[in-house]
Short mmCIF file of C-alpha atoms in Angstrom, two decimals:
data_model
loop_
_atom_site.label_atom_id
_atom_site.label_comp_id
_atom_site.label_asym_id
_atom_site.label_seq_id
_atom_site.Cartn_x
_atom_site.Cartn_y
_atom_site.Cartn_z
CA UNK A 1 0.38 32.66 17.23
CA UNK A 2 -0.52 31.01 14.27
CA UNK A 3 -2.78 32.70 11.68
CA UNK A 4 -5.45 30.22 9.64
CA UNK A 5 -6.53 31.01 5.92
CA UNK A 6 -9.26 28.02 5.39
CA UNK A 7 -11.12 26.93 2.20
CA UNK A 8 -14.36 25.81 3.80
CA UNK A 9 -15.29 24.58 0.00
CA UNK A 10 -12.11 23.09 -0.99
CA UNK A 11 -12.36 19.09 -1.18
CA UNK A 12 -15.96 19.66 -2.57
CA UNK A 13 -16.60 21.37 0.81
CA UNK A 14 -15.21 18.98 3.25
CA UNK A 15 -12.48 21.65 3.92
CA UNK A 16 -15.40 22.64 6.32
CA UNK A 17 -15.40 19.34 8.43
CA UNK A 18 -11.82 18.92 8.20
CA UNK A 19 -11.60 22.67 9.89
CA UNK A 20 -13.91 22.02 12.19
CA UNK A 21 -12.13 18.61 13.28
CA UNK A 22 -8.70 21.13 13.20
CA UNK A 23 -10.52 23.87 15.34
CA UNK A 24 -11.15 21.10 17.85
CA UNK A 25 -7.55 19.98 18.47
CA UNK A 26 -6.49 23.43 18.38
CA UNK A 27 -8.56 24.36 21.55
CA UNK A 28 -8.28 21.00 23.12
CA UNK A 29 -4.03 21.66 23.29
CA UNK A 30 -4.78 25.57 24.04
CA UNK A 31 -2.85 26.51 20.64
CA UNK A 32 -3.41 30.51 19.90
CA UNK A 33 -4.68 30.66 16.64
CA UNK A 34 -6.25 33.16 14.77
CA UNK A 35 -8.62 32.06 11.72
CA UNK A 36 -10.05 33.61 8.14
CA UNK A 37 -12.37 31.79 5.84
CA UNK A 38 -12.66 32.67 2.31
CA UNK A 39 -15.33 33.72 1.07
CA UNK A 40 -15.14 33.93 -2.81
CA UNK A 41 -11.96 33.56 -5.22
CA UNK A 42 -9.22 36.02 -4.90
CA UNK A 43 -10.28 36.05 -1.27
CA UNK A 44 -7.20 34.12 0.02
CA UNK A 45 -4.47 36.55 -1.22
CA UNK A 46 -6.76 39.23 0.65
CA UNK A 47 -6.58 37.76 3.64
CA UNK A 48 -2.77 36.94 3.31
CA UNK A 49 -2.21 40.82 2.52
CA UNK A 50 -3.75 41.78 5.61
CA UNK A 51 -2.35 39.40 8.22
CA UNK A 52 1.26 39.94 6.53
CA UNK A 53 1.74 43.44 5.66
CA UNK A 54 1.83 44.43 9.10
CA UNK A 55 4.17 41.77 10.80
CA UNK A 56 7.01 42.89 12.66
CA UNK A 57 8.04 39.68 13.94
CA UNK A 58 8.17 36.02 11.69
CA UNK A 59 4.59 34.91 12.13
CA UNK A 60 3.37 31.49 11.27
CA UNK A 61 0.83 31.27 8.57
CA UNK A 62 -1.08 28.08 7.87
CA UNK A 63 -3.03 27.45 4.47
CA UNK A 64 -6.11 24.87 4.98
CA UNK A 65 -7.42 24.29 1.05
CA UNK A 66 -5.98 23.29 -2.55
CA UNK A 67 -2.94 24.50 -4.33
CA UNK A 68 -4.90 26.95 -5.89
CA UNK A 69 -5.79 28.53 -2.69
CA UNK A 70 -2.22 28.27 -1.64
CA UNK A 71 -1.50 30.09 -4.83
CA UNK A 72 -3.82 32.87 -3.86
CA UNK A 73 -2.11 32.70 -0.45
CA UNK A 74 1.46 33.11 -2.48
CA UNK A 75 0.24 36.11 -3.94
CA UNK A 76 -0.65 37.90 -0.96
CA UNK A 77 2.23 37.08 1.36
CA UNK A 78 3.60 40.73 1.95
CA UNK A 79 7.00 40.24 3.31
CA UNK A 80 8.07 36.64 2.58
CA UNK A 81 11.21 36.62 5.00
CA UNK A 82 8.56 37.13 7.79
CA UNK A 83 6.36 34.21 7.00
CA UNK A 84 6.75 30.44 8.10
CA UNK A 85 4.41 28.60 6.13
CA UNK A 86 2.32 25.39 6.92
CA UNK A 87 0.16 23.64 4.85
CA UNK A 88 -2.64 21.22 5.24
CA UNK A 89 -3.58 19.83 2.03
CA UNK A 90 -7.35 19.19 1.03
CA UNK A 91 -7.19 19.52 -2.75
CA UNK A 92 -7.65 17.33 -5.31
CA UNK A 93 -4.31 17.21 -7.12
CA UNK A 94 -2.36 18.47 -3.89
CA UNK A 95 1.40 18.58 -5.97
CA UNK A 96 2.52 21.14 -3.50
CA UNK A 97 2.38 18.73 -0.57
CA UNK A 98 3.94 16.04 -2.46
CA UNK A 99 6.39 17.45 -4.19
CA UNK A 100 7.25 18.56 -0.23
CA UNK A 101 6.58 15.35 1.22
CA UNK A 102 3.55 16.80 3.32
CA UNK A 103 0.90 14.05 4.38
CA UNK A 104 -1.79 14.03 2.00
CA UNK A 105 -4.31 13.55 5.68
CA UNK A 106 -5.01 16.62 6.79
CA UNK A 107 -4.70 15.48 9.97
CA UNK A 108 -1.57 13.98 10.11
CA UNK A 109 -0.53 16.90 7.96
CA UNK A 110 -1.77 19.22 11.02
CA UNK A 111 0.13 17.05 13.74
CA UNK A 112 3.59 18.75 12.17
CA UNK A 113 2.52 21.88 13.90
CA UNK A 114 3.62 19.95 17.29
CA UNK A 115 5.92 18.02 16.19
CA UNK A 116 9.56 18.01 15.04
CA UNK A 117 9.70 19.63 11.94
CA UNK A 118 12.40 21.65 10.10
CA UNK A 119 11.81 24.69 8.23
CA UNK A 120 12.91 24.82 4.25
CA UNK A 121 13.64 28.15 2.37
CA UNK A 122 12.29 27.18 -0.76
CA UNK A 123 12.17 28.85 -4.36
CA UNK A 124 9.18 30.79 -5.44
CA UNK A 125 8.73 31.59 -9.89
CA UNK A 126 7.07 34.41 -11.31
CA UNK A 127 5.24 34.59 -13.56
CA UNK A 128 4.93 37.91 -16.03
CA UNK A 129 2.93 38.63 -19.17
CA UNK A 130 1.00 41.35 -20.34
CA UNK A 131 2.18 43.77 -17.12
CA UNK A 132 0.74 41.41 -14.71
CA UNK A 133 3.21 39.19 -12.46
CA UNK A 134 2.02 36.07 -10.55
CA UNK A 135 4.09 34.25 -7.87
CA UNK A 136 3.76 30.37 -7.86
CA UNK A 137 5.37 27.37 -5.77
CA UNK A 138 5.02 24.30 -8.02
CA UNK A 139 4.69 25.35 -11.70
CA UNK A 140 3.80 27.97 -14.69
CA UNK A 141 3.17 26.78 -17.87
CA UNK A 142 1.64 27.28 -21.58
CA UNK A 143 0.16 25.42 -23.82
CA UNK A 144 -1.65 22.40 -23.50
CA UNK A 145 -1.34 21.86 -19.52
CA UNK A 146 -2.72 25.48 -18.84
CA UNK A 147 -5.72 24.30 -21.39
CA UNK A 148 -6.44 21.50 -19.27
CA UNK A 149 -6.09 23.48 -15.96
CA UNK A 150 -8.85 26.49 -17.67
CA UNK A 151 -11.10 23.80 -18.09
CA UNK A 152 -10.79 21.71 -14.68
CA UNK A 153 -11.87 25.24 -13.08
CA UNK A 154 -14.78 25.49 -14.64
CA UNK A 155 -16.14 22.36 -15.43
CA UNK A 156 -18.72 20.91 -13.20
CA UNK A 157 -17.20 17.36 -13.85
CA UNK A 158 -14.47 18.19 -11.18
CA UNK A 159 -16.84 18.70 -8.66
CA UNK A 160 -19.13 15.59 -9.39
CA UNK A 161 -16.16 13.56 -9.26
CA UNK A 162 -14.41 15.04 -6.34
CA UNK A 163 -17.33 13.54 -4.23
CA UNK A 164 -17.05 10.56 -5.73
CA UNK A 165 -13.00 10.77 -4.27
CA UNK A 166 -12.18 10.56 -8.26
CA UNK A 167 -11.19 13.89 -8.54
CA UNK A 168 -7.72 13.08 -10.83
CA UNK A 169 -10.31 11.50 -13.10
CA UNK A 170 -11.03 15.24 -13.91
CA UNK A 171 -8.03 16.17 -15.53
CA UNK A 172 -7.66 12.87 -17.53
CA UNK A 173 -10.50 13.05 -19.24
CA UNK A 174 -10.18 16.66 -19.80
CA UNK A 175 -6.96 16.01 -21.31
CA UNK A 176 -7.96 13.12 -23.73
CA UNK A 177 -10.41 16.15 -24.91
CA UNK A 178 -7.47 18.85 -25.08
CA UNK A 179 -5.94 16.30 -27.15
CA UNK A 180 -8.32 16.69 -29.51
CA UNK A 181 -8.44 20.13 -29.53
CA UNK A 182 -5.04 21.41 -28.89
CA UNK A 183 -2.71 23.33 -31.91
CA UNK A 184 0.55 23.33 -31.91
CA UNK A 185 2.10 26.72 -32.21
CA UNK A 186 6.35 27.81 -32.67
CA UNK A 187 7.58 29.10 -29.74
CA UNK A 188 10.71 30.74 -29.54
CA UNK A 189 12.59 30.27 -26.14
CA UNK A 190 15.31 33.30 -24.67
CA UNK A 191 17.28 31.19 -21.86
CA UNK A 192 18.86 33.42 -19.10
CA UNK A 193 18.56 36.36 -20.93
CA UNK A 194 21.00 34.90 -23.76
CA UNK A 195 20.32 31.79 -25.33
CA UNK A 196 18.10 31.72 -27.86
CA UNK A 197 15.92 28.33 -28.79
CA UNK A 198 13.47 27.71 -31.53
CA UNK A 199 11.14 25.00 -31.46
CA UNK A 200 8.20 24.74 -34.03
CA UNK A 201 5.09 22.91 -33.37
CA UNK A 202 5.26 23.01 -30.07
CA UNK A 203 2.55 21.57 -27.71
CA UNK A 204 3.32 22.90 -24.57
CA UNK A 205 5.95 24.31 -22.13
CA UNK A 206 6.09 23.76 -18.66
CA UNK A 207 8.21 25.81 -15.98
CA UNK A 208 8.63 23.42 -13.10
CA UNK A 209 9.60 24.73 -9.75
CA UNK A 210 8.69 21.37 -8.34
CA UNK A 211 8.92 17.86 -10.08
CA UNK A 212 4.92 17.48 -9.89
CA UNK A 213 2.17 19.36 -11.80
CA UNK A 214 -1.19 17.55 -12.88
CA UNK A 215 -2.06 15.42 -9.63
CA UNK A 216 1.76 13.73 -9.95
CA UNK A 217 2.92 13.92 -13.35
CA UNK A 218 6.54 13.97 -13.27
CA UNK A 219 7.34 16.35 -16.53
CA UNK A 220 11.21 17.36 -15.09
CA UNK A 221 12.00 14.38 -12.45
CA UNK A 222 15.10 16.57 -11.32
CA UNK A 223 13.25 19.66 -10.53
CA UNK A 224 14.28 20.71 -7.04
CA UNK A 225 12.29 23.76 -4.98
CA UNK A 226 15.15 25.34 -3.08
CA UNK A 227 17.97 24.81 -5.85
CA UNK A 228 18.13 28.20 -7.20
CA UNK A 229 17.07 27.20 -10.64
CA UNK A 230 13.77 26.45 -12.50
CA UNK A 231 13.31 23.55 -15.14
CA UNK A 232 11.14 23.33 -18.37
CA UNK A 233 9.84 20.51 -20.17
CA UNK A 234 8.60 21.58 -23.77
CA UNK A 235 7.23 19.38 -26.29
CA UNK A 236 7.22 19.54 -29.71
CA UNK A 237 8.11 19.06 -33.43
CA UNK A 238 6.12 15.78 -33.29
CA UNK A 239 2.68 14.99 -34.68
CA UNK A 240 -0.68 14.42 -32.55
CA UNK A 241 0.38 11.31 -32.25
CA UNK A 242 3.79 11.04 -31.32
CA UNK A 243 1.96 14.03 -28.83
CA UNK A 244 0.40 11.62 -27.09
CA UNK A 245 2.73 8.41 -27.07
CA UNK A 246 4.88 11.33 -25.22
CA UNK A 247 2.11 12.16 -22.80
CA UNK A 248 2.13 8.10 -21.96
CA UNK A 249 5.78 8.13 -21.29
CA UNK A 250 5.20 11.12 -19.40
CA UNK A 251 3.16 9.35 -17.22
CA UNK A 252 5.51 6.55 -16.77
CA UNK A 253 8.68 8.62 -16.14
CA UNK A 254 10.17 7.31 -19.27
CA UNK A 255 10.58 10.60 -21.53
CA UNK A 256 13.09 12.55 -20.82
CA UNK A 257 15.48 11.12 -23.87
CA UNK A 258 12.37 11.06 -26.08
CA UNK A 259 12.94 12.84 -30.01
CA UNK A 260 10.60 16.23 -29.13
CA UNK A 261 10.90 16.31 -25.78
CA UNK A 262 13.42 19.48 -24.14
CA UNK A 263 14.42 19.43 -20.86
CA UNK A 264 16.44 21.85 -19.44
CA UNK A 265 17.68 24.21 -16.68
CA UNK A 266 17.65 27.83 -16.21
CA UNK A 267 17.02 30.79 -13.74
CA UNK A 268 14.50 32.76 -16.19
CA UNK A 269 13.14 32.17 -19.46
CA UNK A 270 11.21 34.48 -22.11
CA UNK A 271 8.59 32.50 -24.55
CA UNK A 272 6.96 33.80 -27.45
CA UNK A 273 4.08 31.45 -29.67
CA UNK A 274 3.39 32.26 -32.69
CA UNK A 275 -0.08 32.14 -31.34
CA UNK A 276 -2.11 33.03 -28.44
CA UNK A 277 -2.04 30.34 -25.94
CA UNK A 278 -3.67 29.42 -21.99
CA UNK A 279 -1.31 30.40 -19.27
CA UNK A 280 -1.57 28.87 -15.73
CA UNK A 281 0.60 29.33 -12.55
CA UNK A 282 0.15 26.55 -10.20
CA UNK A 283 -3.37 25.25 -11.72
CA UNK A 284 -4.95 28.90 -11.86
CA UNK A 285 -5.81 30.09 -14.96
CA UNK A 286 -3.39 33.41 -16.76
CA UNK A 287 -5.65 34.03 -19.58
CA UNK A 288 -4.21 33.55 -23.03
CA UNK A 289 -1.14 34.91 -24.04
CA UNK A 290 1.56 35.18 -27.11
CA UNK A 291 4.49 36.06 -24.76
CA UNK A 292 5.35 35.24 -20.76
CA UNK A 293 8.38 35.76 -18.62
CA UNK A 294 9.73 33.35 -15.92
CA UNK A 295 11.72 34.37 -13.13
CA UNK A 296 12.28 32.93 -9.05
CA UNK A 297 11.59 35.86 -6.73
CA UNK A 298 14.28 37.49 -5.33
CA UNK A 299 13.86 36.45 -1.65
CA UNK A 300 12.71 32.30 -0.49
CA UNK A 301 9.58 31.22 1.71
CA UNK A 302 10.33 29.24 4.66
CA UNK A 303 7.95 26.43 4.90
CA UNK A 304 7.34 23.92 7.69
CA UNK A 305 7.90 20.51 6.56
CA UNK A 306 8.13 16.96 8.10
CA UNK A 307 11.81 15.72 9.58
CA UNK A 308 13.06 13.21 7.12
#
């Protein structure tokens, strides 16, 4: 049995068509399938509660929709050890499914329910601050990416160019404006509950479970989801300026030995800023926070991915 979770407005509502399209195939190869739509935000890790929290047997649970909705999904997943996950991607930045080598086509991306695919325990973070915790597959971070993921939410731009198929237009020009009106802040840095790190004027910090945030910006290349570890990319110390010759190199995979840019490797991390700062977890927003607390959950999620 597989159990559906669809986004019917993900894709700037072509997650409806594309479902419909799915539902098709699905009947025409007499596949048992259950299927939830959502209805309003939050609604995904509703839906995952329910169809999880009584499983007695591994059940197979397939997210149609963005990695936000996947996030949502993440969150409700009761018993991870009892979920296979599949996902068919119909975001706009989709770093989940390439960070996992998924096929951006939904289609083709559906086809690995038939064919022969191997199944991945991966790493999941968590995210904690202010007595909340938040699960999240690809990234957490603070700082100027989170700023740029508040405002993509939100901003009717996204959706205007999502039908134009421009949607990573969105966060570029959202972050030329973030450039703008970003400040720096110190941020002092506990590594696995030991090392201490203090780095002033500091842009951003990014947690990386996976080597893509952004729609495919490459901030820690070596990132690897089912290594045990999470890596961070903070920068900072530089002016507005050197900020944004960084971002460039960023783009172009050419700043990891870069004066201001950290890279490094840990299982958990503890941030403070000397000011309040946005706070994301896989592109959805965590309010704005001083302090947050990285972790990988204590158990994997075994997802469905394509045979190499």
């Amino acid at each position: 049995m597989y159990y559906f979770i669809v986004n019917p407005k993900s894709r700037t509502g072509h997650g409806e068509k594309i479902w419909a399209e799915i539902q098709k195939k699905l009947q025409k190869e007499k596949i048992p399938y259950h299927s939830f739509s959502t209805e309003y935000a939050g609604h995904a890790k509703t839906l995952a509660e329910k169809i999880t929290q009584n499983l007695t047997v591994p059940g197979n649970l397939v997210v149609l929709g963005g990695d936000g909705t996947l996030n949502e999904v993440l969150e409700g997943i009761k018993h991870l050890s009892k979920v296979y996950l599949y996902y068919i991607p119909t975001g706009s930045g989709n770093d989940f499914a390439r960070g996992m080598g998924i096929p951006y086509e939904p289609l083709r991306a559906f086809d690995l329910l038939k064919a022969n695919s191997r199944t991945v325990p991966i790493d999941l973070g968590i995210l904690q601050t202010d007595g909340k915790s938040r699960r999240f597959a690809v990234s957490a971070g603070i700082g100027f990416d989170a700023a740029i993921c508040h405002e993509a939410l939100t901003s009717p731009l996204k959706a205007f160019l999502n039908r134009l198929h421009l949607g990573k237009l969105t966060y570029l020009l959202i972050a030329v404006k973030q450039l703008i009106l970003s400040v720096p802040a110190d941020m002092e840095l506990e590594i696995d509950g030991k090392k201490k790190l203090h780095y002033p004027h500091s842009y951003f910090a990014a947690i990386m479970n996976q080597c893509y945030e952004g729609g495919g910006i490459k901030f820690c290349p070596n990132a690897c989801p089912w290594d045990g570890n999470l890596d961070v990319c903070l920068i900072g110390g530089v002016n507005r300026i050197k900020f944004v010759f960084r971002l460039l190199m960023c783009l172009l995979k050419k700043h990891k030995n870069l004066p201001g840019v950290h890279i490094f490797r840990c299982k958990s991390i503890n941030i403070k800023s000397s000011l309040p700062l946005p706070v994301h977890t896989d592109g959805e927003s965590g309010g704005t926070q001083s302090e947050i607390s990285v972790k990988l959950e204590k158990e994997p999620l075994n997802v469905i991915l394509p045979m190499i």
